[in-house]
Amino acid sequence: RRNGSTWSNEAYLKAPNAEGTEQFGSSVSVSGDTIIVGSTIEASNQTTITNGTLSSSNNLANSSGAVYVFKRTGSTWANEAFIKAPNADVNDGFGVSVSIDGDTIVVGSNGEDSNQTTITNGTLTQASDSGVIDMGAAYVFKRTGNTWSNEAYLKAPNAETGDFFGYSVSISGDTIVVGAINEDSIQTTITNGTTNAANGSGNSGAAYVFKRSGNTWTNEAYLKAPNSEANDGFGVSVSI
């Protein structure tokens, strides 16, 4: 914490269910008095949010991933929530990227495997693995008071196997950007609105912009590098 021009240690954060090799801290983001921490190899098969301190968990879904929320009151940090994907599954890597702005969190899951290509606004009820390996997804969570809940499930409209959509995420206000480093289209222009771009440039990469109106998220734009080529990995990092 900075006081004037002097920095000092304020806290040491650990997962309440910490175990070996879970990579707690693989991603972090802070907004005001809230910190979120990704743990991409966390292994529980929970598919719900625990508001408050987690009391127990299992190891039945290896590398499904999790996100931990910590809240500061004064100079004291405490667990506020333990967040899992509503369709958490083995090797999803939920938490590979995280971003928070105010009371909204976006979490990337580049190993998620469903074949959905639309946005689900509200709590996801069904999007099981479909054998579409590493297609990727991003999840939006909203806080009301001290309670976190699912707000949306974001997928690329042209999602395909191995795109790694969700490898990077960023949020500012009502706009989210998501990177997909292995996306393959040959496009070198911006599409404002929803895309159906064709393949032809392996792992060139892309970024997707989503916009919120009220509680509803929609596709706003599809971004490609103007000099896009194979293996560029455009979208490895994003910020808004």
XYZ file of C-alpha atoms in Angstrom:
240
model
C 0.000 0.000 0.000
C 1.268 3.476 -0.837
C 1.161 6.264 1.728
C 2.507 9.410 0.096
C 5.599 8.183 -1.718
C 6.204 5.216 0.589
C 5.143 1.655 -0.176
C 4.658 -1.007 2.523
C 3.242 -4.549 2.781
C -0.463 -4.514 3.520
C -1.493 -8.161 3.205
C -0.527 -11.691 2.183
C -3.355 -13.482 0.369
C -3.781 -17.245 0.176
C -6.597 -19.429 -1.100
C -8.727 -20.860 1.746
C -8.512 -24.266 0.004
C -4.878 -23.916 -1.070
C -3.095 -27.040 -2.297
C 0.044 -27.803 -4.280
C 0.386 -26.860 -7.971
C -2.906 -24.912 -8.185
C -1.180 -21.762 -9.460
C -3.077 -19.356 -7.216
C -1.977 -15.954 -8.504
C -1.690 -16.897 -12.170
C -3.821 -13.796 -12.845
C -4.817 -10.835 -10.670
C -6.819 -7.626 -10.959
C -7.764 -4.866 -8.512
C -10.455 -2.204 -8.473
C -10.816 0.026 -5.412
C -11.057 -2.196 -2.325
C -11.515 -5.466 -4.235
C -8.879 -7.887 -5.507
C -9.564 -10.943 -7.661
C -7.067 -13.769 -8.047
C -7.134 -16.550 -10.639
C -6.047 -20.112 -9.912
C -6.043 -21.926 -13.242
C -5.218 -25.420 -11.934
C -7.646 -25.422 -8.998
C -9.351 -28.799 -9.151
C -12.775 -28.740 -7.484
C -15.866 -29.724 -9.465
C -18.028 -27.031 -7.853
C -20.200 -25.155 -10.353
C -21.625 -22.517 -8.018
C -20.401 -19.335 -6.343
C -19.580 -19.383 -2.634
C -20.253 -15.940 -1.191
C -18.086 -15.636 1.923
C -15.170 -17.827 2.978
C -14.986 -21.265 1.357
C -15.096 -23.997 4.001
C -14.202 -27.037 1.897
C -13.673 -28.297 -1.633
C -12.733 -31.453 -3.535
C -10.328 -32.406 -6.325
C -12.689 -34.031 -8.801
C -12.162 -31.744 -11.827
C -8.449 -31.303 -12.422
C -7.403 -27.881 -13.749
C -10.994 -26.655 -13.997
C -9.812 -23.419 -12.372
C -11.268 -20.916 -9.915
C -11.277 -17.235 -8.982
C -11.063 -15.824 -5.446
C -12.427 -12.423 -4.412
C -10.921 -10.459 -1.497
C -12.435 -7.284 -0.035
C -10.708 -4.617 2.039
C -12.338 -2.817 4.954
C -10.003 -0.182 6.336
C -6.640 -1.951 6.131
C -8.021 -5.477 6.609
C -8.537 -7.905 3.734
C -11.024 -10.792 3.929
C -12.411 -13.481 1.608
C -15.554 -12.258 -0.102
C -16.238 -15.015 -2.637
C -15.054 -18.178 -4.371
C -16.149 -18.198 -8.007
C -16.393 -21.199 -10.309
C -17.696 -21.480 -13.851
C -21.310 -22.715 -13.913
C -20.176 -25.378 -16.414
C -16.761 -26.065 -14.826
C -14.981 -29.081 -16.265
C -11.553 -30.699 -16.426
C -8.787 -28.629 -18.073
C -10.938 -25.536 -18.654
C -8.322 -23.226 -17.123
C -10.978 -20.885 -15.707
C -9.082 -17.891 -14.309
C -6.274 -17.836 -16.869
C -7.193 -14.150 -17.213
C -9.244 -11.885 -14.940
C -10.317 -8.256 -14.885
C -12.510 -6.238 -12.531
C -14.077 -2.799 -12.739
C -16.239 -1.771 -9.801
C -18.821 -4.486 -9.221
C -18.263 -6.455 -12.435
C -15.744 -9.223 -13.054
C -14.812 -10.928 -16.324
C -12.958 -14.242 -16.257
C -11.314 -15.995 -19.191
C -11.329 -19.772 -19.655
C -9.280 -20.542 -22.752
C -9.610 -24.325 -22.370
C -13.426 -24.386 -22.223
C -14.854 -26.861 -24.743
C -18.512 -26.107 -25.521
C -19.570 -25.511 -29.134
C -21.846 -22.563 -28.299
C -21.320 -19.460 -30.449
C -23.846 -17.149 -28.799
C -23.995 -15.088 -25.604
C -26.018 -16.326 -22.656
C -27.287 -13.424 -20.549
C -28.058 -14.579 -17.006
C -26.952 -17.777 -15.318
C -25.733 -20.446 -17.695
C -27.847 -23.590 -17.329
C -26.392 -25.793 -20.041
C -23.151 -25.627 -22.026
C -21.459 -28.945 -21.515
C -18.248 -30.075 -23.150
C -18.890 -30.914 -26.797
C -15.490 -32.167 -27.826
C -14.645 -28.783 -29.344
C -11.309 -28.653 -27.558
C -9.958 -25.311 -26.286
C -12.608 -23.243 -28.014
C -12.630 -20.956 -24.967
C -15.150 -18.774 -23.140
C -15.421 -15.725 -20.906
C -17.734 -15.331 -17.918
C -19.188 -12.154 -16.426
C -20.080 -11.890 -12.731
C -21.879 -9.002 -10.990
C -21.852 -7.972 -7.317
C -24.932 -6.661 -5.555
C -24.089 -5.661 -1.999
C -21.736 -8.467 -0.913
C -23.232 -11.118 -3.195
C -21.764 -12.203 -6.512
C -23.856 -13.858 -9.239
C -23.536 -14.888 -12.895
C -24.407 -12.117 -15.338
C -23.321 -13.532 -18.706
C -21.461 -16.245 -20.601
C -19.546 -14.905 -23.599
C -18.515 -16.937 -26.639
C -16.969 -15.897 -29.938
C -19.579 -15.835 -32.744
C -17.091 -17.635 -35.030
C -15.608 -19.870 -32.304
C -13.776 -23.030 -33.369
C -11.539 -25.709 -31.894
C -8.263 -24.407 -30.461
C -9.030 -20.674 -30.725
C -8.165 -20.039 -27.023
C -10.877 -17.383 -26.736
C -10.512 -15.961 -23.218
C -6.713 -16.146 -23.095
C -6.849 -12.435 -22.209
C -9.689 -10.243 -20.922
C -10.215 -6.637 -19.870
C -13.208 -4.608 -18.681
C -13.958 -0.909 -18.387
C -17.447 0.203 -17.476
C -19.864 -1.516 -19.840
C -17.276 -2.773 -22.332
C -15.300 -6.025 -22.325
C -12.493 -7.047 -24.672
C -11.503 -10.713 -25.062
C -8.440 -12.022 -26.871
C -8.348 -15.279 -28.875
C -4.706 -15.863 -29.735
C -5.213 -18.900 -32.003
C -8.159 -17.611 -34.031
C -7.573 -18.422 -37.715
C -9.452 -16.033 -40.001
C -7.825 -14.296 -42.963
C -9.596 -11.001 -42.256
C -7.473 -7.859 -41.838
C -10.285 -5.399 -41.102
C -12.600 -4.558 -38.210
C -16.144 -5.876 -38.213
C -18.517 -3.670 -36.241
C -21.188 -6.058 -35.024
C -21.149 -9.864 -35.174
C -18.629 -11.652 -37.387
C -18.676 -14.858 -39.416
C -15.102 -14.508 -40.699
C -13.623 -17.431 -42.650
C -10.457 -19.363 -41.785
C -7.223 -19.279 -43.745
C -4.550 -17.765 -41.503
C -3.736 -20.182 -38.681
C -3.217 -18.706 -35.201
C -3.247 -15.133 -36.498
C -5.435 -14.190 -33.517
C -8.324 -11.825 -32.921
C -10.007 -9.700 -30.262
C -13.726 -9.393 -29.594
C -15.572 -6.441 -28.073
C -18.759 -6.890 -26.039
C -21.064 -4.100 -24.836
C -23.560 -4.076 -21.948
C -26.901 -2.272 -22.034
C -28.737 -2.697 -18.738
C -28.018 -6.338 -17.867
C -27.674 -7.515 -21.476
C -24.350 -8.118 -23.227
C -24.059 -8.110 -27.031
C -21.284 -8.334 -29.639
C -20.021 -4.883 -30.567
C -16.953 -5.549 -32.711
C -14.445 -8.065 -34.032
C -10.892 -6.753 -34.247
C -8.088 -8.040 -36.488
C -4.629 -6.652 -37.099
C -4.418 -4.753 -40.426
C -1.231 -6.709 -41.221
C -2.540 -9.993 -39.804
C -0.538 -13.125 -40.661
C -0.365 -16.734 -39.508
C 1.039 -17.337 -36.015
C 0.910 -13.661 -34.987
C -1.028 -14.442 -31.779
C -2.925 -11.143 -31.949
C -4.862 -10.834 -28.686
C -2.207 -12.349 -26.388
C -2.816 -9.238 -24.269
C -5.737 -6.800 -24.235
C -6.639 -3.678 -22.302
C -9.414 -1.120 -22.376
